Coordinates of C-alpha atoms in Angstrom, one line a residue:
Chain A
M825 CA 5.8 -74.1 69.4
T826 CA 4.5 -71.8 66.9
L827 CA 3.1 -68.2 68.1
A828 CA -0.1 -68.8 69.2
V829 CA -1.8 -66.4 66.5
N830 CA -4.4 -68.6 65.2
N831 CA -7.6 -66.9 66.5
Q832 CA -9.9 -67.1 63.9
S833 CA -12.0 -70.2 63.1
I834 CA -12.9 -68.9 59.3
P835 CA -12.7 -72.5 57.7
S836 CA -15.6 -73.7 60.0
R837 CA -17.6 -70.7 59.5
P838 CA -20.4 -70.8 56.5
R839 CA -19.5 -69.1 53.4
G840 CA -22.2 -66.3 53.8
G841 CA -20.4 -65.2 57.0
S842 CA -17.1 -64.6 55.8
F843 CA -18.6 -62.6 53.1
R844 CA -20.4 -60.4 55.4
R845 CA -17.2 -59.9 57.5
D846 CA -15.3 -58.7 54.1
L847 CA -18.4 -56.2 53.7
I848 CA -17.8 -54.9 57.1
G849 CA -14.1 -54.7 57.0
V850 CA -14.4 -52.8 53.5
A851 CA -17.1 -50.8 55.5
V852 CA -14.9 -50.1 58.4
I853 CA -11.7 -48.9 56.4
A854 CA -14.1 -46.6 54.2
V855 CA -15.6 -45.2 57.4
F856 CA -12.1 -44.4 58.8
A857 CA -10.9 -43.1 55.7
A858 CA -13.8 -40.7 55.7
A859 CA -13.2 -39.9 59.4
G860 CA -9.4 -39.3 58.9
Y861 CA -10.5 -37.1 55.6
I862 CA -13.1 -35.1 57.4
L863 CA -10.7 -34.6 61.1
F864 CA -7.4 -34.1 59.8
P865 CA -7.8 -32.2 56.6
D866 CA -4.8 -30.3 57.0
N867 CA -2.6 -33.5 57.5
L868 CA -3.5 -35.8 54.7
A869 CA 0.1 -36.3 54.1
L870 CA 0.5 -38.3 57.1
L871 CA -2.9 -40.4 56.8
T872 CA -1.4 -41.2 53.0
R873 CA 1.8 -42.1 54.5
I874 CA -0.3 -44.2 56.9
L875 CA -2.0 -46.1 54.0
A876 CA 1.4 -47.0 52.0
V877 CA 2.9 -48.5 55.4
A878 CA -0.2 -50.0 56.0
L879 CA 0.3 -52.0 52.7
L880 CA 4.1 -52.9 53.8
V881 CA 2.4 -54.3 57.1
L882 CA -0.3 -56.2 55.6
A883 CA 2.3 -57.9 53.1
L884 CA 4.5 -58.6 56.2
D885 CA 1.8 -60.4 57.8
L886 CA 1.2 -62.5 55.1
V887 CA 4.8 -64.3 55.2
T888 CA 5.0 -63.8 59.1
G889 CA 1.4 -64.1 60.4
Y890 CA 0.3 -66.6 57.8
C891 CA 3.4 -68.9 56.6
G892 CA 4.9 -68.4 60.2
V893 CA 8.4 -66.8 58.3
A894 CA 9.9 -64.4 60.6
T895 CA 11.9 -61.9 58.6
L896 CA 13.4 -58.5 59.6
G897 CA 14.2 -57.4 56.2
H898 CA 10.3 -56.9 54.5
A899 CA 10.9 -53.1 53.6
A900 CA 13.4 -54.6 51.0
L901 CA 10.1 -55.1 48.9
F902 CA 8.3 -52.0 49.7
G903 CA 11.4 -50.1 48.5
S904 CA 11.9 -52.0 45.4
G905 CA 8.3 -51.0 44.6
A906 CA 8.9 -47.1 45.7
Y907 CA 12.3 -47.1 43.5
A908 CA 10.4 -49.0 40.5
A909 CA 7.7 -46.4 40.5
G910 CA 10.4 -43.4 40.7
I911 CA 12.4 -44.4 38.3
L912 CA 9.6 -44.9 35.6
S913 CA 8.9 -41.3 36.3
A914 CA 11.8 -39.8 36.8
H915 CA 14.1 -41.4 33.7
Y916 CA 11.4 -42.8 31.7
G917 CA 8.8 -40.2 31.7
I918 CA 5.9 -42.7 32.3
N919 CA 4.0 -40.5 34.4
D920 CA 0.8 -42.4 34.7
P921 CA 0.3 -43.3 38.2
L922 CA -1.5 -46.3 37.2
L923 CA 1.6 -47.6 35.3
M924 CA 3.7 -46.6 38.1
T925 CA 1.8 -48.4 40.2
L926 CA 2.2 -51.7 38.1
G927 CA 5.6 -51.1 38.0
G928 CA 5.9 -50.7 41.8
I929 CA 3.9 -54.0 42.0
V930 CA 6.1 -56.0 39.3
A931 CA 9.4 -54.6 41.2
G932 CA 7.8 -55.9 44.6
A933 CA 7.1 -59.1 43.6
V934 CA 10.4 -59.7 41.8
A935 CA 12.0 -58.6 45.1
G936 CA 9.8 -61.0 46.8
L937 CA 10.8 -63.9 44.8
L938 CA 14.8 -62.8 45.0
C939 CA 13.8 -62.8 48.8
A940 CA 12.2 -66.1 48.9
V941 CA 14.8 -67.9 47.1
V942 CA 17.6 -66.9 49.5
M943 CA 15.9 -66.9 52.7
L944 CA 14.1 -70.1 52.3
R945 CA 17.1 -71.7 52.3
A946 CA 17.6 -71.5 56.0
H947 CA 15.2 -71.8 59.0
G948 CA 15.3 -70.2 62.5
L949 CA 18.2 -67.8 63.4
P950 CA 19.6 -67.9 60.3
Q951 CA 16.8 -67.4 58.2
L952 CA 16.6 -64.1 60.5
V953 CA 20.1 -63.3 60.1
L954 CA 19.8 -63.8 56.0
S955 CA 16.6 -61.5 56.0
I956 CA 18.8 -58.8 57.8
A957 CA 21.9 -59.3 55.4
L958 CA 19.3 -59.0 52.3
I959 CA 18.0 -55.7 53.8
Y960 CA 21.3 -54.1 54.1
L961 CA 22.3 -55.4 50.8
F962 CA 19.6 -53.8 49.4
H963 CA 20.2 -50.6 50.8
E964 CA 23.7 -50.6 50.0
L965 CA 23.1 -51.5 46.1
A966 CA 20.7 -48.3 46.1
N967 CA 23.1 -46.2 47.7
K968 CA 25.4 -47.5 44.8
A969 CA 23.3 -47.1 41.9
S970 CA 23.2 -43.4 42.8
S971 CA 22.8 -42.6 38.9
W972 CA 19.5 -44.6 39.1
T973 CA 18.4 -43.9 42.4
G974 CA 19.9 -40.9 43.4
G975 CA 21.9 -42.1 46.2
S976 CA 21.6 -41.1 49.7
D977 CA 20.1 -37.6 48.3
G978 CA 17.0 -39.6 47.3
L979 CA 15.3 -39.8 44.1
S980 CA 13.5 -36.9 42.8
G981 CA 11.9 -35.5 39.9
I982 CA 8.8 -37.8 40.3
M983 CA 5.7 -35.9 38.1
P984 CA 3.0 -38.1 38.3
D985 CA -0.3 -37.3 35.9
P986 CA -3.6 -36.8 36.8
V987 CA -5.3 -40.1 37.6
F988 CA -7.5 -41.1 34.5
G989 CA -6.2 -37.9 33.2
V990 CA -8.7 -36.2 35.4
Y991 CA -7.6 -36.0 39.0
E992 CA -4.9 -34.1 39.3
F993 CA -2.2 -34.5 42.5
D994 CA -2.8 -31.1 44.0
L995 CA -0.6 -29.6 47.2
F996 CA -2.8 -30.6 49.9
G997 CA -2.9 -34.3 49.0
H998 CA -6.5 -35.1 48.3
T999 CA -6.0 -37.1 45.4
A1000 CA -2.9 -39.2 46.5
Y1001 CA -5.1 -39.9 49.4
F1002 CA -8.1 -41.0 47.7
F1003 CA -5.9 -43.0 45.5
G1004 CA -4.3 -44.7 48.4
V1005 CA -7.7 -45.5 50.1
A1006 CA -8.7 -47.2 46.8
L1007 CA -5.3 -48.9 46.5
L1008 CA -5.8 -50.3 50.1
L1009 CA -9.6 -51.3 49.8
I1010 CA -8.7 -53.1 46.4
A1011 CA -5.3 -55.2 48.4
F1012 CA -7.5 -55.7 51.3
V1013 CA -10.5 -57.5 49.3
L1014 CA -8.2 -59.3 47.3
L1015 CA -6.0 -60.4 50.3
R1016 CA -9.3 -61.6 52.1
L1017 CA -9.8 -63.9 48.9
V1018 CA -6.1 -65.3 49.2
V1019 CA -6.1 -66.2 52.7
R1020 CA -9.2 -67.7 52.7
S1021 CA -8.5 -69.8 49.6
P1022 CA -7.0 -73.7 49.7
F1023 CA -3.7 -71.8 49.2
G1024 CA -4.1 -69.6 52.3
M1025 CA -4.9 -72.8 54.1
L1026 CA -2.0 -74.5 52.8
C1027 CA 0.1 -71.6 54.1
R1028 CA -1.4 -71.7 57.7
G1029 CA -0.7 -75.4 57.4
I1030 CA 2.7 -74.9 56.6
K1031 CA 3.0 -72.6 59.4
E1032 CA 1.8 -75.3 62.0
D1033 CA 3.4 -78.2 60.8
P1034 CA 5.7 -78.3 57.3
L1035 CA 6.4 -82.0 58.2
R1036 CA 3.0 -82.8 57.8
I1037 CA 2.3 -80.9 54.8
R1038 CA 4.8 -82.5 53.0
A1039 CA 4.0 -86.1 53.7
M1040 CA 0.4 -84.7 52.4
G1041 CA 2.1 -84.3 49.1
A1042 CA 2.7 -80.6 49.1
S1043 CA 5.9 -78.6 48.6
P1044 CA 6.2 -76.2 51.7
N1045 CA 8.7 -74.1 49.8
A1046 CA 6.8 -73.9 46.7
A1047 CA 4.2 -72.4 48.5
L1048 CA 5.9 -69.9 50.4
A1049 CA 7.8 -68.8 47.7
K1050 CA 4.4 -67.9 46.0
M1051 CA 3.0 -66.3 49.0
Y1052 CA 6.3 -64.1 49.2
V1053 CA 5.5 -63.2 45.9
I1054 CA 2.0 -62.3 46.4
S1055 CA 3.4 -60.2 49.5
G1056 CA 5.9 -58.6 47.4
A1057 CA 3.1 -57.5 45.0
V1058 CA 1.4 -55.9 48.0
A1059 CA 4.4 -54.4 49.4
G1060 CA 5.7 -53.0 46.0
T1061 CA 2.1 -51.3 45.9
G1062 CA 2.7 -49.6 49.2
G1063 CA 6.0 -48.3 47.9
A1064 CA 4.6 -47.0 44.6
L1065 CA 1.9 -45.5 46.7
S1066 CA 4.3 -43.4 48.7
A1067 CA 6.4 -42.8 45.8
I1068 CA 3.6 -41.0 44.0
S1069 CA 2.1 -39.2 46.7
T1070 CA 5.4 -37.5 48.5
Q1071 CA 7.2 -37.4 45.0
V1072 CA 10.3 -38.4 46.1
V1073 CA 12.0 -41.7 47.2
A1074 CA 14.5 -41.6 50.2
L1075 CA 16.9 -44.6 50.7
D1076 CA 14.9 -44.7 54.4
A1077 CA 12.4 -46.9 52.1
L1078 CA 15.1 -49.8 52.1
S1079 CA 15.9 -49.4 55.5
F1080 CA 16.3 -52.0 58.4
T1081 CA 14.5 -49.5 60.8
Q1082 CA 11.8 -49.6 58.6
S1083 CA 11.5 -53.5 58.4
A1084 CA 11.7 -53.4 61.9
E1085 CA 9.3 -50.8 62.9
A1086 CA 6.5 -52.6 60.5
L1087 CA 7.2 -56.1 62.4
V1088 CA 6.1 -54.0 65.6
M1089 CA 3.6 -52.6 64.2
L1090 CA 2.0 -56.2 62.7
V1091 CA 2.5 -57.5 66.4
L1092 CA 1.3 -54.7 68.2
G1093 CA -1.9 -55.3 65.9
G1094 CA -1.7 -59.0 66.1
T1095 CA -0.2 -61.8 63.5
G1096 CA -2.0 -63.9 61.5
S1097 CA -5.1 -61.5 60.8
L1098 CA -5.4 -58.8 58.1
F1099 CA -7.4 -56.6 60.3
G1100 CA -4.6 -56.5 63.1
A1101 CA -2.1 -55.3 60.6
L1102 CA -4.4 -52.5 60.0
A1103 CA -5.0 -51.7 63.6
G1104 CA -1.3 -51.8 64.5
T1105 CA -0.3 -49.7 61.5
L1106 CA -2.7 -46.9 62.5
I1107 CA -1.9 -47.0 66.2
F1108 CA 1.7 -47.1 65.9
M1109 CA 2.0 -44.5 63.5
L1110 CA -0.4 -42.1 64.9
F1111 CA 1.3 -42.4 68.2
E1112 CA 4.6 -42.1 66.6
D1113 CA 3.4 -38.9 65.1
Y1114 CA 2.6 -37.2 68.4
V1115 CA 5.3 -38.5 70.9
S1116 CA 8.1 -38.3 68.5
A1117 CA 7.4 -35.0 68.0
A1118 CA 8.1 -34.0 71.5
N1119 CA 11.4 -36.3 72.0
P1120 CA 12.7 -38.9 69.8
F1121 CA 14.6 -40.7 72.3
H1122 CA 11.5 -41.2 74.9
W1123 CA 9.5 -42.2 71.7
L1124 CA 12.2 -45.1 71.7
T1125 CA 11.8 -45.9 75.3
M1126 CA 8.2 -46.2 74.8
V1127 CA 8.1 -48.3 71.8
G1128 CA 10.5 -50.7 74.0
V1129 CA 8.2 -50.9 77.0
L1130 CA 5.0 -51.5 74.7
L1131 CA 7.0 -54.0 72.9
I1132 CA 7.8 -55.9 76.0
A1133 CA 4.0 -55.6 77.4
V1134 CA 2.7 -56.7 74.2
V1135 CA 4.9 -59.6 74.0
L1136 CA 4.2 -60.5 77.9
F1137 CA 0.4 -59.5 78.6
A1138 CA -1.3 -59.6 74.8
P1139 CA 0.9 -62.0 72.8
K1140 CA -2.1 -62.2 70.2
G1141 CA -1.6 -58.3 69.5
I1142 CA -4.1 -55.3 70.4
Y1143 CA -6.9 -56.5 67.7
G1144 CA -6.2 -60.4 68.5
T1145 CA -7.1 -59.8 72.3
A1146 CA -10.0 -57.7 71.7
A1147 CA -11.5 -60.3 68.9
A1148 CA -10.7 -63.1 71.2
Y1149 CA -12.8 -60.8 74.3
F1150 CA -15.5 -60.3 72.0
T1151 CA -15.9 -63.7 70.8
R1152 CA -15.8 -65.1 74.5
R1153 CA -18.6 -62.6 75.7
G1154 CA -20.6 -63.3 72.6
E1155 CA -20.5 -66.9 73.5
A1156 CA -21.4 -66.4 77.0
N1157 CA -24.4 -64.4 76.0
R1158 CA -25.6 -67.0 73.8
Chain B
M852 CA 52.6 -57.0 50.6
Q853 CA 52.7 -54.3 53.2
T854 CA 49.0 -53.6 52.8
V855 CA 48.4 -57.1 53.4
F856 CA 50.2 -57.4 56.7
S857 CA 48.0 -54.1 57.3
I858 CA 44.8 -55.4 56.8
A859 CA 45.7 -58.7 58.4
I860 CA 46.5 -56.9 61.6
D861 CA 43.7 -54.6 61.6
A862 CA 41.1 -57.8 60.8
L863 CA 43.2 -59.7 63.6
A864 CA 42.1 -56.8 66.1
Y865 CA 38.6 -56.2 64.9
G866 CA 38.0 -59.8 64.7
M867 CA 38.9 -60.5 68.4
V868 CA 37.1 -57.8 69.4
L869 CA 34.0 -59.5 68.1
F870 CA 34.8 -62.3 69.4
V871 CA 35.0 -61.2 73.3
I872 CA 31.6 -59.6 72.5
S873 CA 29.8 -62.0 70.4
I874 CA 31.3 -65.4 72.1
G875 CA 28.7 -64.9 75.3
L876 CA 25.9 -64.7 72.7
S877 CA 26.9 -67.7 71.0
V878 CA 27.0 -69.3 74.5
T879 CA 23.6 -68.5 75.6
M880 CA 22.3 -69.1 72.0
G881 CA 23.6 -72.5 71.9
L882 CA 22.6 -73.3 75.5
M883 CA 19.1 -71.4 76.1
R884 CA 17.5 -71.5 72.6
V885 CA 17.4 -67.3 73.2
V886 CA 17.6 -64.9 70.2
N887 CA 19.1 -62.4 72.7
L888 CA 19.1 -59.4 70.4
A889 CA 19.9 -57.1 73.3
H890 CA 23.6 -58.8 74.0
G891 CA 25.1 -55.4 72.2
A892 CA 23.0 -53.1 74.7
F893 CA 24.6 -55.0 77.7
A894 CA 28.0 -54.4 75.7
M895 CA 26.9 -50.6 75.5
I896 CA 26.1 -50.5 79.4
G897 CA 29.7 -51.8 80.3
G898 CA 31.1 -49.1 77.8
Y899 CA 29.1 -46.2 79.5
I900 CA 30.2 -47.2 83.2
A901 CA 34.0 -47.9 82.1
S902 CA 33.8 -44.4 80.7
Y903 CA 32.2 -43.0 83.8
V904 CA 34.3 -44.5 86.1
A905 CA 38.0 -44.1 84.0
R906 CA 36.7 -40.3 83.0
D907 CA 34.7 -38.8 85.5
L908 CA 35.5 -40.4 88.4
G909 CA 39.2 -40.4 87.2
L910 CA 39.7 -44.3 88.8
G911 CA 42.3 -46.2 87.1
Y912 CA 41.6 -48.0 83.7
A913 CA 41.9 -51.7 85.5
V914 CA 39.3 -50.4 87.9
A915 CA 37.1 -49.4 85.3
V916 CA 37.2 -52.7 83.3
I917 CA 36.3 -54.7 86.4
A918 CA 33.6 -51.9 87.4
A919 CA 32.2 -52.4 84.2
V920 CA 32.0 -56.3 84.2
V921 CA 30.4 -56.5 87.7
I922 CA 27.9 -53.7 87.6
T923 CA 26.5 -54.7 84.0
I924 CA 26.0 -58.6 85.6
I925 CA 24.4 -56.9 88.6
I926 CA 22.4 -54.8 86.1
A927 CA 21.8 -57.9 83.7
I928 CA 20.4 -60.0 86.9
P929 CA 17.0 -58.5 87.3
I930 CA 16.2 -58.1 83.7
E931 CA 16.9 -62.2 83.3
R932 CA 14.9 -62.9 86.4
L933 CA 11.7 -60.6 85.0
L934 CA 11.9 -60.8 81.4
Y935 CA 14.6 -63.7 79.9
R936 CA 12.8 -66.2 82.1
R937 CA 9.2 -65.5 80.4
I938 CA 10.8 -66.3 76.5
Y939 CA 13.0 -69.2 77.5
G940 CA 11.2 -71.9 75.2
Q941 CA 9.4 -69.3 73.2
P942 CA 8.9 -69.0 69.5
E943 CA 11.7 -67.2 67.6
L944 CA 9.2 -64.0 67.1
T945 CA 8.6 -63.5 70.5
Q946 CA 12.3 -63.3 71.8
V947 CA 13.1 -61.2 68.8
L948 CA 10.3 -58.8 69.9
M949 CA 11.2 -59.0 73.8
T950 CA 14.8 -58.2 73.2
I951 CA 14.4 -56.0 70.9
G952 CA 12.1 -53.7 73.1
I953 CA 14.7 -54.4 75.9
T954 CA 17.3 -53.0 73.5
F955 CA 15.3 -50.0 72.8
C956 CA 14.6 -49.3 76.6
I957 CA 18.2 -49.4 77.1
I958 CA 18.9 -47.0 74.1
G959 CA 16.3 -44.5 75.4
I960 CA 17.7 -44.6 79.0
A961 CA 21.1 -44.4 78.0
N962 CA 20.4 -41.4 76.0
Y963 CA 18.6 -39.8 78.9
A964 CA 21.3 -40.5 81.7
M965 CA 24.3 -40.3 79.6
G966 CA 23.6 -37.6 76.9
P967 CA 23.7 -38.3 72.9
T968 CA 27.6 -37.7 72.2
L969 CA 30.5 -40.2 71.9
K970 CA 31.8 -41.5 74.9
T971 CA 35.8 -42.2 75.3
I972 CA 37.5 -44.6 77.8
P973 CA 40.9 -43.0 78.7
L974 CA 43.6 -45.6 78.4
A975 CA 45.9 -46.8 81.1
E976 CA 49.5 -45.2 80.5
P977 CA 51.0 -48.5 79.1
L978 CA 48.5 -49.2 76.7
R979 CA 48.9 -45.6 75.1
G980 CA 51.6 -45.2 72.4
S981 CA 52.3 -47.8 69.5
V982 CA 55.0 -50.3 68.6
D983 CA 56.8 -51.0 65.8
L984 CA 56.1 -54.5 64.3
G985 CA 59.0 -53.9 61.4
F986 CA 56.6 -53.4 58.4
R987 CA 54.2 -51.0 60.6
T988 CA 53.4 -49.5 63.7
I989 CA 50.4 -50.4 65.7
S990 CA 48.7 -48.8 68.8
I991 CA 49.6 -51.0 72.0
H992 CA 45.9 -50.8 72.6
R993 CA 45.5 -52.9 69.5
L994 CA 47.7 -55.4 70.7
F995 CA 45.9 -55.6 74.1
A996 CA 42.6 -56.6 72.4
I997 CA 44.1 -59.2 70.6
I998 CA 45.6 -60.6 73.4
C999 CA 42.3 -60.1 75.3
G1000 CA 40.7 -62.0 72.8
L1001 CA 43.2 -64.8 72.6
A1002 CA 42.8 -65.1 76.3
V1003 CA 39.0 -65.1 76.6
A1004 CA 39.0 -67.7 74.0
L1005 CA 41.8 -69.8 75.8
G1006 CA 39.8 -69.6 79.0
L1007 CA 36.7 -70.4 77.6
W1008 CA 38.0 -73.3 76.1
F1009 CA 39.7 -74.6 79.3
A1010 CA 36.3 -73.6 81.6
I1011 CA 34.4 -75.7 78.8
E1012 CA 36.9 -79.0 78.1
K1013 CA 38.2 -79.2 81.3
T1014 CA 36.7 -78.6 84.1
S1015 CA 33.6 -80.1 85.9
F1016 CA 31.3 -77.1 85.4
G1017 CA 32.0 -77.2 81.7
V1018 CA 31.0 -81.0 81.3
K1019 CA 27.8 -80.0 83.0
L1020 CA 27.4 -76.8 80.8
R1021 CA 28.0 -79.4 77.7
A1022 CA 25.5 -82.1 79.1
S1023 CA 22.7 -78.9 79.1
V1024 CA 23.6 -77.5 76.0
D1025 CA 23.0 -81.3 74.7
N1026 CA 19.9 -82.1 76.0
A1027 CA 18.9 -80.1 78.9
A1028 CA 16.1 -82.3 80.1
M1029 CA 18.2 -85.7 80.2
A1030 CA 21.2 -83.2 82.0
A1031 CA 18.3 -82.3 84.5
A1032 CA 17.3 -86.1 85.1
L1033 CA 21.2 -86.9 85.9
G1034 CA 21.2 -84.5 88.7
V1035 CA 22.9 -81.4 86.9
R1036 CA 21.2 -77.8 88.4
T1037 CA 20.7 -76.9 85.0
E1038 CA 19.2 -73.4 86.4
I1039 CA 22.1 -72.6 88.1
V1040 CA 24.1 -73.6 84.6
Y1041 CA 22.1 -71.2 83.2
A1042 CA 22.0 -68.5 85.2
I1043 CA 25.9 -68.8 85.8
S1044 CA 26.2 -69.0 81.9
F1045 CA 24.1 -65.9 81.5
A1046 CA 26.0 -63.7 83.8
V1047 CA 29.4 -64.9 82.0
A1048 CA 27.8 -64.1 78.9
V1049 CA 27.2 -60.5 80.3
G1050 CA 30.4 -60.1 81.6
L1051 CA 32.1 -61.0 78.6
A1052 CA 29.9 -58.6 76.4
A1053 CA 30.9 -55.9 79.2
F1054 CA 34.3 -56.6 78.9
G1055 CA 34.5 -56.5 75.1
G1056 CA 32.6 -53.3 74.7
V1057 CA 35.3 -51.8 77.3
V1058 CA 38.3 -53.3 75.2
G1059 CA 36.7 -52.3 71.8
A1060 CA 35.7 -49.3 72.5
E1061 CA 38.0 -47.6 70.4
L1062 CA 37.1 -49.8 67.3
L1063 CA 33.2 -49.7 68.3
P1064 CA 32.6 -46.3 69.7
V1065 CA 30.4 -45.8 72.7
E1066 CA 26.9 -44.1 72.0
P1067 CA 23.6 -44.6 72.5
Y1068 CA 22.9 -46.2 68.7
Y1069 CA 25.6 -48.6 69.6
A1070 CA 23.3 -51.2 70.8
L1071 CA 21.2 -51.0 67.3
R1072 CA 24.0 -50.3 65.1
Y1073 CA 26.1 -53.8 66.0
M1074 CA 23.3 -55.8 67.2
V1075 CA 23.0 -57.2 63.4
T1076 CA 27.2 -57.7 63.2
F1077 CA 26.9 -60.0 66.5
L1078 CA 24.0 -61.6 65.4
V1079 CA 25.7 -62.3 62.3
V1080 CA 28.8 -63.7 63.8
V1081 CA 26.8 -66.0 65.8
S1082 CA 24.9 -67.1 63.2
V1083 CA 27.8 -67.8 60.8
G1084 CA 29.6 -69.1 63.3
G1085 CA 27.1 -71.7 64.7
A1086 CA 25.3 -70.9 67.9
G1087 CA 26.9 -72.8 70.9
S1088 CA 30.4 -73.3 69.2
I1089 CA 33.5 -71.7 70.4
P1090 CA 35.8 -72.6 67.5
G1091 CA 33.2 -71.5 65.3
A1092 CA 32.6 -68.4 66.7
L1093 CA 36.4 -67.9 66.6
I1094 CA 36.6 -68.6 62.9
A1095 CA 33.5 -66.6 61.9
C1096 CA 34.9 -63.6 63.9
L1097 CA 38.2 -63.8 62.0
L1098 CA 37.1 -64.4 58.6
L1099 CA 33.8 -61.8 58.8
G1100 CA 36.7 -59.4 60.7
A1101 CA 39.1 -60.0 57.7
I1102 CA 36.3 -59.4 55.2
D1103 CA 34.8 -56.6 56.4
T1104 CA 38.5 -55.1 56.7
T1105 CA 39.7 -55.6 53.6
G1106 CA 36.4 -54.3 52.1
R1107 CA 37.0 -51.2 53.8
Y1108 CA 40.8 -50.9 52.8
L1109 CA 40.0 -51.8 49.0
M1110 CA 36.8 -50.6 48.1
P1111 CA 35.9 -47.8 51.2
E1112 CA 32.7 -46.4 48.7
F1113 CA 31.1 -49.8 49.0
G1114 CA 30.7 -50.1 52.4
E1115 CA 29.4 -53.0 53.9
F1116 CA 28.1 -54.5 50.9
F1117 CA 30.6 -56.9 50.6
F1118 CA 30.6 -58.0 54.1
Y1119 CA 26.9 -58.8 53.8
L1120 CA 27.1 -60.7 50.5
A1121 CA 29.7 -62.9 52.0
V1122 CA 27.3 -63.6 55.1
I1123 CA 24.6 -64.5 52.8
A1124 CA 26.5 -66.7 50.9
I1125 CA 28.0 -68.9 53.9
I1126 CA 24.7 -69.3 55.4
C1127 CA 23.3 -70.4 52.1
V1128 CA 26.2 -73.1 51.9
F1129 CA 26.0 -74.1 55.7
P1130 CA 22.4 -73.2 57.0
R1131 CA 23.5 -74.2 60.4
G1132 CA 26.5 -72.3 60.7
L1133 CA 30.3 -73.1 59.8
A1134 CA 30.5 -75.2 63.1
G1135 CA 26.7 -76.2 63.8
R1136 CA 25.5 -79.7 64.3
V1137 CA 22.9 -81.2 63.1
K1138 CA 20.0 -81.1 65.5

């Protein structure tokens, strides 16, 4: 009864094949990044925002796609990372972007652990409700602690130093964009290693049949908690990137809407695959930018129709459906 | 003491409105195992129709309530036939996405058709004004909401415990396949309970319009509250839902009275605490 998303048979492939896929993946991201830079030089802020959200969606994919935990509160990890990076700079004067990112990673991982401890106590609908309650708690906390977070005015006064002391964050966002692309590439390669490792396979096993995993002697909750921490680190990176690039952190970073949108992007692209998460983010955010500029309410209707259509006609998401199609054609030609 | 009574009466009214709207969600969720995030959207449709009938057409409050319930059910039937049918028995993630999609569509359409402003529903003459309870005055409308909640609870209790339809319903909740094997037309039971659930949602949307004002983002704003109530009470349980509504209504109202600057902080803290202690809800059964 689990969502049929396991469309990649990675373990049965030889090791060299998956390494080649990694290289192709990195190359594809690099090509897209370069294309974005050349085609939209005036809109690098949007592209950097897409990079930050892509990290959040990747993190969500780890727990939803690979572990089968449905959550509507994943922005809690993203926002924790953003606020940690922002507070380091605004209140402690630690302006080195790498240190700020590290702060975001740690805060995201801690938030991930916290969420895991609460959410893994229940299953199904109560788990979903717990995730919603958590994101509202985080939101209210950040709103209340306004001396630290700036409350509903947002946290400002973030002044990142040049990267490595050389590349300054300029007004046009060139440095922030390349910084983001580098972070995304690193995260992508590391995550490919994680999901292919025995630990990653264990998590997939838990999604398929937790009872059997327990019978084999592994603890599902321990593995899921570990995955949640990893996911938190990735989401925290995204949050830190958004704080560094925009130099403000708004309460929106910790909102239910952000969480729900991330889930929509993931499902649009296809759960259970890192490429799907990236594709979904890119398509959704570009569309959102064009359509919502025209009319925000029509945008909502369109997202709704799109969601229904994806659930009915392409349950594996855009990437999953396309990948399945090409695999079938490849096998037919062989 | 005065404050305690004031809080209690407001909490009761709020809890009863929550109950009328979310009991339908609880029954469908217990019966059909569908995480229906679009339930609040049906309550919103009911509110819009009542507002249109009572304010723009100038018909009475009673007509508005009946029209809201009937038309919302008529709108919901094709949605159930075309969309919900396909997600019965699917994993939760699929159901969540489908019903969020439906909610987004309804919000977009409602805003396009009715405009982004708040809609009021003019009350009937006897429901206006207020009544003195000795320690404070309360608007008659709130009293009306409380009575409606009690009536719905009693009516549902009677229908489920004392009628033959209730027997079939309980049998289908416990074991749909076995009930079908014994000759219960589960399809019809499902259809009737879905219609009743939607009708109750619309009814609650109209009655509770003073407490939960009708506007396009209604569906999204209160969706979480309704889901929380059902989850805390335990899906499919009427006493559970009633206790959860009163409890959460009390916590929310007390928080707003005593510590308004904390917003819904204590509400969600309580939700997390309750679910961690009772992962199946207050009246949830072990399956």
